[in-house]
mmCIF file of C-alpha atoms (C1' of nucleotides) in Angstrom:
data_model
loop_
_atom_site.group_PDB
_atom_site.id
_atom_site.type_symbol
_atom_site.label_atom_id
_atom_site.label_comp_id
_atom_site.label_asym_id
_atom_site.label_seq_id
_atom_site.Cartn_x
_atom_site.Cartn_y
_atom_site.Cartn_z
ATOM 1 C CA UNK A 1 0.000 0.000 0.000
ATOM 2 C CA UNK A 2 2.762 2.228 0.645
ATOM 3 C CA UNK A 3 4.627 1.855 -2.534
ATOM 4 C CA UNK A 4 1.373 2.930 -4.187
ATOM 5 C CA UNK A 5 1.282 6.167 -2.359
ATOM 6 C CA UNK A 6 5.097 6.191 -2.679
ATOM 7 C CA UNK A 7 4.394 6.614 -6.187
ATOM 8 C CA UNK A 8 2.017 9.256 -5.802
ATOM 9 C CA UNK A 9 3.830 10.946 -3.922
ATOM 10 C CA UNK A 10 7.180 11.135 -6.257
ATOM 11 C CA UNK A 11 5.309 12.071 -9.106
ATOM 12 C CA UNK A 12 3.385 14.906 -7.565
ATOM 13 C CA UNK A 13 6.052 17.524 -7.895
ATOM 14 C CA UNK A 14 6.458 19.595 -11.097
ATOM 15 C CA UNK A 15 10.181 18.706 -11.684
ATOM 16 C CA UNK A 16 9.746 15.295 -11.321
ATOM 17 C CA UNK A 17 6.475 15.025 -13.556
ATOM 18 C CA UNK A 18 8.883 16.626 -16.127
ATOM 19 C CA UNK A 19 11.268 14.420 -15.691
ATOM 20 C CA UNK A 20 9.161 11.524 -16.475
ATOM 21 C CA UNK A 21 7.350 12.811 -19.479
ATOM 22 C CA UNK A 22 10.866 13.986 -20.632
ATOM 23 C CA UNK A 23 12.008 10.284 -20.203
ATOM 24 C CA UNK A 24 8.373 9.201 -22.053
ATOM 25 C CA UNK A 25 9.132 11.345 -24.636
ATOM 26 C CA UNK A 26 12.892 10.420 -25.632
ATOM 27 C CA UNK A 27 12.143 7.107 -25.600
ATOM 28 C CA UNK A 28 15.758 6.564 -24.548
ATOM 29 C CA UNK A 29 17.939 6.496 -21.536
ATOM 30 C CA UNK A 30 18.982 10.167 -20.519
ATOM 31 C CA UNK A 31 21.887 11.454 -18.280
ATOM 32 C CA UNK A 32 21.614 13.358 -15.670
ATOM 33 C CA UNK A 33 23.373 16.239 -17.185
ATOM 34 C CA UNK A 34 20.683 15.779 -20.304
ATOM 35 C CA UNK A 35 17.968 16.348 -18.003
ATOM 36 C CA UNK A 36 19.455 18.676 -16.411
ATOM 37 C CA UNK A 37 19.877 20.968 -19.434
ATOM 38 C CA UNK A 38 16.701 20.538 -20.838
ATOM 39 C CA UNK A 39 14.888 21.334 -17.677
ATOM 40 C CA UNK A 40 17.576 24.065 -16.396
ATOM 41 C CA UNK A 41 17.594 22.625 -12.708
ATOM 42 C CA UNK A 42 21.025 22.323 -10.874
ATOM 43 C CA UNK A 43 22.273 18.737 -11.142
ATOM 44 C CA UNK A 44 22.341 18.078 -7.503
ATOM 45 C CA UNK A 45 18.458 18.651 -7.345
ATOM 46 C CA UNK A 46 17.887 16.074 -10.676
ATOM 47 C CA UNK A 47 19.934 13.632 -9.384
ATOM 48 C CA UNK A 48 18.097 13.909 -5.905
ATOM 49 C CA UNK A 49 14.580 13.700 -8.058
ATOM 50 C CA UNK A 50 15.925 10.870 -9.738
ATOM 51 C CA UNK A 51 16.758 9.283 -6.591
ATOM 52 C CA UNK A 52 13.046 9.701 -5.187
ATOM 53 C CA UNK A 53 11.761 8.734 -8.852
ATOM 54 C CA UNK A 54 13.981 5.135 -8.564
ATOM 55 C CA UNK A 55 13.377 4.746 -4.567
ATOM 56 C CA UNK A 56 9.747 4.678 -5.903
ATOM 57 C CA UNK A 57 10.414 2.083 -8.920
ATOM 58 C CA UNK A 58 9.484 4.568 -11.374
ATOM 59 C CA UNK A 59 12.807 5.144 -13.297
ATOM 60 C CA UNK A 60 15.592 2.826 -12.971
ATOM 61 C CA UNK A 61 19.360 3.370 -13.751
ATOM 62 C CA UNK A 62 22.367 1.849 -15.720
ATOM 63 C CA UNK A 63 25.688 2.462 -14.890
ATOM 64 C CA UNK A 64 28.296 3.174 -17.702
ATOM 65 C CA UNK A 65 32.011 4.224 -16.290
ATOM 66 C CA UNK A 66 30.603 7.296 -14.799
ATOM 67 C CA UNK A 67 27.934 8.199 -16.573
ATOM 68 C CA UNK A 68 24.384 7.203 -15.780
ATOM 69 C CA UNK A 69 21.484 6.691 -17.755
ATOM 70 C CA UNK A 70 17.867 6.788 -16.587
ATOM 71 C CA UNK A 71 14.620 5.715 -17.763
ATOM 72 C CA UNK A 72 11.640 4.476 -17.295
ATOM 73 C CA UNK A 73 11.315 1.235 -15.465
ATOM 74 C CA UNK A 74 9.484 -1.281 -16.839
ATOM 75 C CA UNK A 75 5.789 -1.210 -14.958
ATOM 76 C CA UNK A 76 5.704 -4.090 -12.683
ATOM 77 C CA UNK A 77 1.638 -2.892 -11.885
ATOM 78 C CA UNK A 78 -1.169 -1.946 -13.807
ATOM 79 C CA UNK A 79 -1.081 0.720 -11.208
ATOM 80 C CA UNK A 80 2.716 2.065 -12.308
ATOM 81 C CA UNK A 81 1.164 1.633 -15.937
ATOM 82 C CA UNK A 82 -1.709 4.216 -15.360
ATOM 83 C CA UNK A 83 0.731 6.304 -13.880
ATOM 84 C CA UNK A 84 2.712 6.972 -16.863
ATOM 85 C CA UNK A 85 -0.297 6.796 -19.026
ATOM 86 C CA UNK A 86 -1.439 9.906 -16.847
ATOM 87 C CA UNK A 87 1.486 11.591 -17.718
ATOM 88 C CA UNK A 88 1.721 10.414 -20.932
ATOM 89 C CA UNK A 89 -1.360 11.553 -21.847
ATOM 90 C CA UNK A 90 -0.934 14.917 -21.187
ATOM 91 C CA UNK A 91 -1.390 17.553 -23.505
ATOM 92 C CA UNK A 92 2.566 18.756 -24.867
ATOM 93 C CA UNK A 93 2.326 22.311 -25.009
ATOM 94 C CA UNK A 94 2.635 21.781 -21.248
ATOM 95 C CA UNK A 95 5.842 20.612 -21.716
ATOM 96 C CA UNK A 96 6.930 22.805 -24.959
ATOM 97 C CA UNK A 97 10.001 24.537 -23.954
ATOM 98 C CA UNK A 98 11.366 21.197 -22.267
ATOM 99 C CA UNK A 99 11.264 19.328 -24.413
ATOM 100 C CA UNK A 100 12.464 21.864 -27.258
ATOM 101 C CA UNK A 101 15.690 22.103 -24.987
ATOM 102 C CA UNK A 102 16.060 18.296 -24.913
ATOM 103 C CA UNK A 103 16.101 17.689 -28.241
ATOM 104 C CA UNK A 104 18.116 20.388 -28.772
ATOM 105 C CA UNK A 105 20.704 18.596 -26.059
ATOM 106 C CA UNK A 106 19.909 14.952 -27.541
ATOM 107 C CA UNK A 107 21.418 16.373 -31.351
ATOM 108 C CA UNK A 108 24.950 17.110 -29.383
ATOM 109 C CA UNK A 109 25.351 13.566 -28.959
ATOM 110 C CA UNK A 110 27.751 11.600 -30.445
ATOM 111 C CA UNK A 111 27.434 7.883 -31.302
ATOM 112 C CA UNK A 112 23.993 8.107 -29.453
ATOM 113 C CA UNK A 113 25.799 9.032 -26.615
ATOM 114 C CA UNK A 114 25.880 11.845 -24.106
ATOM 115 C CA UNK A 115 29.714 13.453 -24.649
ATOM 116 C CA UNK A 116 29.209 16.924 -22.686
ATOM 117 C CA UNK A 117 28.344 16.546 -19.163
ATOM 118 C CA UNK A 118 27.904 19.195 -17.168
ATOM 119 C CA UNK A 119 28.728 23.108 -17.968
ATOM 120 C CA UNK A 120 28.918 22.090 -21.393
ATOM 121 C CA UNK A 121 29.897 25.519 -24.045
ATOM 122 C CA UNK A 122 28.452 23.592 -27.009
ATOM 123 C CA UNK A 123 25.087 23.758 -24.921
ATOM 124 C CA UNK A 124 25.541 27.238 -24.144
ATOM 125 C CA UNK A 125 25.656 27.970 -27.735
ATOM 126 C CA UNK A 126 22.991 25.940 -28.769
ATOM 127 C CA UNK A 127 20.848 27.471 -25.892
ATOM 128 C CA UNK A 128 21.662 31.211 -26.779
ATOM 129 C CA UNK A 129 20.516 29.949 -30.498
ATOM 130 C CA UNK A 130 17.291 29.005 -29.450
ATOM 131 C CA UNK A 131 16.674 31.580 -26.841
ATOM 132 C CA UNK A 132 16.516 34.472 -29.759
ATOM 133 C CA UNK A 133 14.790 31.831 -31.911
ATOM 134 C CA UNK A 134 11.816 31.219 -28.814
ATOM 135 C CA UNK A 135 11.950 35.479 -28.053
ATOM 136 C CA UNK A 136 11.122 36.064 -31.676
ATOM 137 C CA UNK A 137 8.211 33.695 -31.431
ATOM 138 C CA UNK A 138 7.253 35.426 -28.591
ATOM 139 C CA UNK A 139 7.144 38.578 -29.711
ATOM 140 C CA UNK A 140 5.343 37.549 -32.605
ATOM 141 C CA UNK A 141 2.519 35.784 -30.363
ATOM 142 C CA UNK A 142 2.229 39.155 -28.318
ATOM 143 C CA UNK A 143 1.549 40.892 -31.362
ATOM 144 C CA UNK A 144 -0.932 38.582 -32.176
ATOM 145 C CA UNK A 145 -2.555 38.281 -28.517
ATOM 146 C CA UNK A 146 -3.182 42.097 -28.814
ATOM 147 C CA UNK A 147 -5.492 42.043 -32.094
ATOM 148 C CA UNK B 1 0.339 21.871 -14.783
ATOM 149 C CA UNK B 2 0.111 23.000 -11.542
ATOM 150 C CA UNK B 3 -3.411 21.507 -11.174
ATOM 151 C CA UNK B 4 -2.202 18.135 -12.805
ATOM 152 C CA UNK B 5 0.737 18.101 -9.700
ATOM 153 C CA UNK B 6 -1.874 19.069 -7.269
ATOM 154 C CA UNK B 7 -3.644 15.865 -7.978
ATOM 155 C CA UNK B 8 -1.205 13.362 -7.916
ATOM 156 C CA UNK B 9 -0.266 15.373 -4.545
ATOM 157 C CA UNK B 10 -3.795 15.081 -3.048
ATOM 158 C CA UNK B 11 -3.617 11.259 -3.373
ATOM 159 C CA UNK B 12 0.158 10.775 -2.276
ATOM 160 C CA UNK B 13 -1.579 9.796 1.116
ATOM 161 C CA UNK B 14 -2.918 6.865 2.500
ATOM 162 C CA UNK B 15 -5.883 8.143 3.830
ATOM 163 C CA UNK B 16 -7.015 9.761 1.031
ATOM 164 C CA UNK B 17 -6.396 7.003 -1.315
ATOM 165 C CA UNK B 18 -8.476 5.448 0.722
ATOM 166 C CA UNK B 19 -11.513 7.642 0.439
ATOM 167 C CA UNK B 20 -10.921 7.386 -3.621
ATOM 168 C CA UNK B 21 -11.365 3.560 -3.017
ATOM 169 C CA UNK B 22 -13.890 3.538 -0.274
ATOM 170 C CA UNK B 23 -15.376 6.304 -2.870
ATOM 171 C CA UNK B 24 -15.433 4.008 -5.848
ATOM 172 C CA UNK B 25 -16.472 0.834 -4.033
ATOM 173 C CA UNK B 26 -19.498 2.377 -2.755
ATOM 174 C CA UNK B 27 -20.846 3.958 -6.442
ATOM 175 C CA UNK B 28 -23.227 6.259 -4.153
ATOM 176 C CA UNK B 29 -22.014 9.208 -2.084
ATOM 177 C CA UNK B 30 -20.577 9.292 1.198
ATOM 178 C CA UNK B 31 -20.801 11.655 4.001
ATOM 179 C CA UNK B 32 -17.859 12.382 5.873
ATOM 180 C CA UNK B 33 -19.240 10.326 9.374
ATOM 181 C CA UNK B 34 -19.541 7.263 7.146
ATOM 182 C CA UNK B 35 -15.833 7.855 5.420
ATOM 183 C CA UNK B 36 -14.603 8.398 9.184
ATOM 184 C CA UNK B 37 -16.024 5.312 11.004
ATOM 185 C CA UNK B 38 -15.331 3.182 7.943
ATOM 186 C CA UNK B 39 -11.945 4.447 7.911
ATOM 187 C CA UNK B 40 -11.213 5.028 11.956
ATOM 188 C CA UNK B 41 -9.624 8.521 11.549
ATOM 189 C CA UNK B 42 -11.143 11.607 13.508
ATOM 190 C CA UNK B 43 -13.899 13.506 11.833
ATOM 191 C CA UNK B 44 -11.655 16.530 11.672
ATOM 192 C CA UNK B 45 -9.113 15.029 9.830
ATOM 193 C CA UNK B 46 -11.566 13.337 6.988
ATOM 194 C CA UNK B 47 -13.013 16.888 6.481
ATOM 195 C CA UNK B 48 -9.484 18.465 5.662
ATOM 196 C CA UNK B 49 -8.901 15.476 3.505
ATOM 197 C CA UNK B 50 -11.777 16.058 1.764
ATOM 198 C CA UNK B 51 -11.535 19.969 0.942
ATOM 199 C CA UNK B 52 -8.094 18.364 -0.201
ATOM 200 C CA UNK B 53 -9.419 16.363 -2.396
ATOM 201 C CA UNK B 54 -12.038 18.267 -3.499
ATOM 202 C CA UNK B 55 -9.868 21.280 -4.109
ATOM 203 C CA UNK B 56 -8.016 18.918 -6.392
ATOM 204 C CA UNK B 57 -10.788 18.213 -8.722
ATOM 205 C CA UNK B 58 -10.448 14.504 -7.486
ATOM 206 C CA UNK B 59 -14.203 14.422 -5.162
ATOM 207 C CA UNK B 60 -17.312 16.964 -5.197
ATOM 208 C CA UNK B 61 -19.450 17.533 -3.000
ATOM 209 C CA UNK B 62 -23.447 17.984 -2.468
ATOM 210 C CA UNK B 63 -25.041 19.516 0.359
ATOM 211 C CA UNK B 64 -28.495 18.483 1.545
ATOM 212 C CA UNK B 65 -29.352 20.609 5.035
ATOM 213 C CA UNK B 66 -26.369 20.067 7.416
ATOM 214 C CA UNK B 67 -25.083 16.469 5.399
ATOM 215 C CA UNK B 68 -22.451 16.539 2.708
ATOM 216 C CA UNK B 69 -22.454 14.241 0.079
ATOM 217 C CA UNK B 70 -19.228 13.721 -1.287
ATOM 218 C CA UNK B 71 -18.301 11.600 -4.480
ATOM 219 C CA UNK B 72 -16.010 11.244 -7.199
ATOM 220 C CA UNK B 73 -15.551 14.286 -9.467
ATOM 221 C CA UNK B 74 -16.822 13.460 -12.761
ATOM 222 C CA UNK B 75 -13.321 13.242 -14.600
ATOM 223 C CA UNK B 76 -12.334 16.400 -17.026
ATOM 224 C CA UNK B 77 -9.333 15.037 -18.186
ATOM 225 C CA UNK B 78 -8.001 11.377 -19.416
ATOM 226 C CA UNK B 79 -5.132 12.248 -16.341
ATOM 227 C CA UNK B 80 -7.938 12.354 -13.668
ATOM 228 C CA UNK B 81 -9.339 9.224 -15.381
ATOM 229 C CA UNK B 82 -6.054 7.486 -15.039
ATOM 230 C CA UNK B 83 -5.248 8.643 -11.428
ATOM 231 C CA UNK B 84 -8.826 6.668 -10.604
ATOM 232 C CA UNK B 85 -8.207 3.988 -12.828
ATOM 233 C CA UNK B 86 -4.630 3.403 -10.943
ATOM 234 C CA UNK B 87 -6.835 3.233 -7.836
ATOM 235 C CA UNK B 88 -9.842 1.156 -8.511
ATOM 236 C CA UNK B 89 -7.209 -1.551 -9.836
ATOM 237 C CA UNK B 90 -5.387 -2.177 -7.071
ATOM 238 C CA UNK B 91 -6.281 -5.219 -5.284
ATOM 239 C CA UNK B 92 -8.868 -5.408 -3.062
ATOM 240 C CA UNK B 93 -6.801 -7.228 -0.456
ATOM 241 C CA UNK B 94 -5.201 -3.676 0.663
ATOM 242 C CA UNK B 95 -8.699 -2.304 1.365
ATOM 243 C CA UNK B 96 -10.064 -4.833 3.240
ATOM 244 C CA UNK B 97 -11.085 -3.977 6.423
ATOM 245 C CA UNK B 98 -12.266 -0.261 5.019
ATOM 246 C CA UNK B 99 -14.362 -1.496 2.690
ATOM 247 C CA UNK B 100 -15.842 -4.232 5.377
ATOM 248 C CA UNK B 101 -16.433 -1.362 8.094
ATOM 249 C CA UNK B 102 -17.472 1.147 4.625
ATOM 250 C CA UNK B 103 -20.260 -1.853 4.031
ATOM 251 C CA UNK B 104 -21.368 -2.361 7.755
ATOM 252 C CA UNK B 105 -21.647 1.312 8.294
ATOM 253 C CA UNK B 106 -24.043 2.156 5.109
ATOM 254 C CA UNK B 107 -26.129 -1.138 6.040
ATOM 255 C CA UNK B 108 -27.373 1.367 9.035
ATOM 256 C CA UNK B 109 -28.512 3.738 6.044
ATOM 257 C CA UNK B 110 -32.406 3.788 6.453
ATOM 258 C CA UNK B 111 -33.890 5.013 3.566
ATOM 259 C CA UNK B 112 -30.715 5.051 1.817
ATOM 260 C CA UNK B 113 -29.446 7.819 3.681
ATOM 261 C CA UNK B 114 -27.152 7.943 6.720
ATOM 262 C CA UNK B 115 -28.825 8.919 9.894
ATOM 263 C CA UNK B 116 -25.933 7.933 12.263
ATOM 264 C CA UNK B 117 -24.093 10.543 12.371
ATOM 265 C CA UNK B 118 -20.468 11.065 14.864
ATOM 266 C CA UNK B 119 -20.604 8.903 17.940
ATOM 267 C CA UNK B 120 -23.317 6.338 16.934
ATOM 268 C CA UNK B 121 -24.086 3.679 19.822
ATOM 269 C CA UNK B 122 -25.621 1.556 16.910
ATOM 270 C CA UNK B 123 -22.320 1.763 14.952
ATOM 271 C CA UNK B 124 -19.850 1.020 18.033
ATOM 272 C CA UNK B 125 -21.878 -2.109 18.286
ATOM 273 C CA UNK B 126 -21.965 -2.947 14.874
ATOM 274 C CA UNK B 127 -18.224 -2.715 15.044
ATOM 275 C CA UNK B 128 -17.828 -4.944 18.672
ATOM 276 C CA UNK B 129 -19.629 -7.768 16.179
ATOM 277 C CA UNK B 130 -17.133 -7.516 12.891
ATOM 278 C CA UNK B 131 -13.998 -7.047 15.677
ATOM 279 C CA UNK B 132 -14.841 -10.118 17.802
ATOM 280 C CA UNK B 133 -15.453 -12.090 13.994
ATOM 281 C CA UNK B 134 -12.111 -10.863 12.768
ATOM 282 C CA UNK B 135 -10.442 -11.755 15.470
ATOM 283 C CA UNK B 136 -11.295 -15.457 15.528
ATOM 284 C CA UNK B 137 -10.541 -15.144 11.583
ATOM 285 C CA UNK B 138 -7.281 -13.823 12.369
ATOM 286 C CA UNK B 139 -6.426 -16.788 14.954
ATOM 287 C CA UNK B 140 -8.014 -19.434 12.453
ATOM 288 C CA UNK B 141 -5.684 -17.802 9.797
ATOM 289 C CA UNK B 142 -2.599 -17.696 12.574
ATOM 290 C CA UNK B 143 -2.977 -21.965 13.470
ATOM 291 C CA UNK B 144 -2.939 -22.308 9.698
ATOM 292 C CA UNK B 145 -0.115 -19.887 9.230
ATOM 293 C CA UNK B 146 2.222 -21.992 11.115
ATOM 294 C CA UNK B 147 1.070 -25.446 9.280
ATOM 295 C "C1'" DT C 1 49.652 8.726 -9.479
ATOM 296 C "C1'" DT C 2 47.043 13.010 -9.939
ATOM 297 C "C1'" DC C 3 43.524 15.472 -12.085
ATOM 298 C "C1'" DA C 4 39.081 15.827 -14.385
ATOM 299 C "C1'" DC C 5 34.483 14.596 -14.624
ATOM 300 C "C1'" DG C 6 29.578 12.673 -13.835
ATOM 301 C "C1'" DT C 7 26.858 11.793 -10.257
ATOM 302 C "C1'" DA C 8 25.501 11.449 -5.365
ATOM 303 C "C1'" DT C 9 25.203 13.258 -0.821
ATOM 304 C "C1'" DT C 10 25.674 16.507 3.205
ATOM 305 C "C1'" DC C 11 24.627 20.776 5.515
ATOM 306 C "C1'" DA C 12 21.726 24.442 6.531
ATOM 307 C "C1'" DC C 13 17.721 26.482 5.786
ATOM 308 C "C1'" DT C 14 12.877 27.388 4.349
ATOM 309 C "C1'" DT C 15 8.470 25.871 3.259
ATOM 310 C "C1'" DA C 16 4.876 22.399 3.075
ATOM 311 C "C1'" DT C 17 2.054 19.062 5.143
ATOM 312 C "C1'" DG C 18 0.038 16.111 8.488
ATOM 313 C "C1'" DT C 19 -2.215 15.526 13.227
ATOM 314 C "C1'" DG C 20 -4.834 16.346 17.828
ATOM 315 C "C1'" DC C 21 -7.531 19.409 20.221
ATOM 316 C "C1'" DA C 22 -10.512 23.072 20.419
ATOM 317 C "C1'" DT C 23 -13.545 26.029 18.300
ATOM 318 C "C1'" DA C 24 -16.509 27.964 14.561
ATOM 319 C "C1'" DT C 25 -20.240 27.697 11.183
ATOM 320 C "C1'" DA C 26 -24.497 26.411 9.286
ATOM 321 C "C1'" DA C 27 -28.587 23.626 9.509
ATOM 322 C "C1'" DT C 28 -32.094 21.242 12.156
ATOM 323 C "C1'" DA C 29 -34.940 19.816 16.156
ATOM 324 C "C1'" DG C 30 -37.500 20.772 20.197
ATOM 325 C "C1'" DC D 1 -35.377 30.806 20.931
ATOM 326 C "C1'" DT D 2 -31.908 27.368 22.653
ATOM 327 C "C1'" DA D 3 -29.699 23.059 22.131
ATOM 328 C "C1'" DT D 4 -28.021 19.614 19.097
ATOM 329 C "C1'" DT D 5 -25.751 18.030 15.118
ATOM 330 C "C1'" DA D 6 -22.783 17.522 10.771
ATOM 331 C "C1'" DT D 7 -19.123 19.581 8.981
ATOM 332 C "C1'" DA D 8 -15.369 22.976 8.584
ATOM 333 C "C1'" DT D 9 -11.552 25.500 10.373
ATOM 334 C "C1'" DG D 10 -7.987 27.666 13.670
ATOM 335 C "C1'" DC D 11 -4.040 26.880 16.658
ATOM 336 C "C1'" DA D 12 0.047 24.675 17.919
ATOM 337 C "C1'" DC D 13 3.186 21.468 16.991
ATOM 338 C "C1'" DA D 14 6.035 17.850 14.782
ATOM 339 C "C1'" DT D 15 7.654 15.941 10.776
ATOM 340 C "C1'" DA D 16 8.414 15.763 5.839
ATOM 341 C "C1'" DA D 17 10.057 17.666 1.783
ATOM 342 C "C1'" DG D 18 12.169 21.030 -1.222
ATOM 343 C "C1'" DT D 19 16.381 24.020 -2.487
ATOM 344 C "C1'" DG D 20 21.329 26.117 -3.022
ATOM 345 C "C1'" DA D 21 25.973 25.617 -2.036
ATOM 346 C "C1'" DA D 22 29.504 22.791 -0.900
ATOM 347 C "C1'" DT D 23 31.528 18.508 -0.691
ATOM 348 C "C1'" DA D 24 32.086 13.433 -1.425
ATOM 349 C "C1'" DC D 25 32.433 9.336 -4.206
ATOM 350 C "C1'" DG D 26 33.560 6.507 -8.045
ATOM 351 C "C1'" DT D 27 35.322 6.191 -12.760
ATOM 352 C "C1'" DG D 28 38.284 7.453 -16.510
ATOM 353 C "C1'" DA D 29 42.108 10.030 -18.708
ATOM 354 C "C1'" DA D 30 46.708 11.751 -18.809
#
DNA sequence: TTCACGTATTCACTTATGTGCATATAATAG
DNA sequence: CTATTATATGCACATAAGTGAATACGTGAA
């Protein structure tokens, strides 16, 4: 009964529902420094969400040399399932600039792999590129808002 | 987004997964002396889960003079759908006594409506009977236990 | 071996959340 | 009108949970 509101209870925090509809949405193991990125949350605090998220059996890890990848673990309950169809299910545009970022971090990859860790200047380029991209759009939706 | 965290939040606790279930199992409404006896938690406590819940989207609520009839929320959203599918599939094994107290407690219903109330007599004995019958259940089970 | 790196954890702090007890509010009965 | 009743809420407190900054741990590279 616990691990059922164990579950609840690590999904119902906005960072870690990202998290999992980030992992959903990949469909591939992610680094902590990926999800990092794409969410723009200091590592320590992903890797502590990931640690709630896997305490709970709702991500698990694999270990590679030092790097980490997460995902989602395979649902052992119907209950776990209708989790992640809940989040699943949810409508994107609540997750638009997230998951705009991750892809963005996913293309630096090299041999499907992550190669830039933390403080990376290849993502700080990237990021300033799409910043001016996403305030353009903005600007443009204002303008439109108004009429 | 905030609403969609809100409700896995409001059922990251026992007790008010509990009420979902108790909720679900009964198909009818509930007021909150019937959710309390069934579920042996103080009055108080059921009433703040409730306005939890309720402020969630998760229950609503019916008045009729000074009795509130609470139920599930008619679901806006596949999410809420899931987040009561998840409950209403666990098994039935983890809600047990609740639902056996949830049963005894609405067969004092006359009329279909409670008229019991906080600090029944009627119910206190109605519970003495189902305590003295679990408890030679629970030695039966115990002598086979060790078999 | 030392240094760099990805991730995990500690420390200190703030905020959120749960409970018991007491009280308040609104509706009903006498 | 007063007393009773079902439910809601305030107060005080303890515990849980979240964060930033700093540090620790384990692995890999030089």
């Amino acid at each position: 009964m616990n691990e059922f509101v164990e579950q609840f209870k690590s999904l119902g925090d906005a960072t870690r529902m990202k998290i999992i509809r980030l992992l959903c949405e990949a469909r591939k193991d992610l680094c902590v420094c990926e999800i990092m990125d794409a969410l723009e949350v200091s590592h320590c605090n992903i890797s502590r969400h990931l640690k709630i998220l896997k305490t709970a059996g709702i991500v698990e890890e694999r270990k590679e040399g030092r790097w980490v990848h997460f995902s989602i673990a395979n649902p052992e309950s119907t209950f776990h399932k209708n989790l992640l169809l809940a989040i699943g299910n949810l409508p994107a545009e609540l997750f638009t600039a997230e998951i705009e970022r991750l892809k963005l971090r996913l293309s630096l990859r090299e041999d499907g792999k992550c190669v830039d860790g933390l403080k990376s200047e290849k993502w700080m380029a990237a990021l300033k590129l799409i910043r001016a991209e996403n305030i353009n759009r903005y600007d443009k939706r204002r303008m439109q808002d108004r009429r």
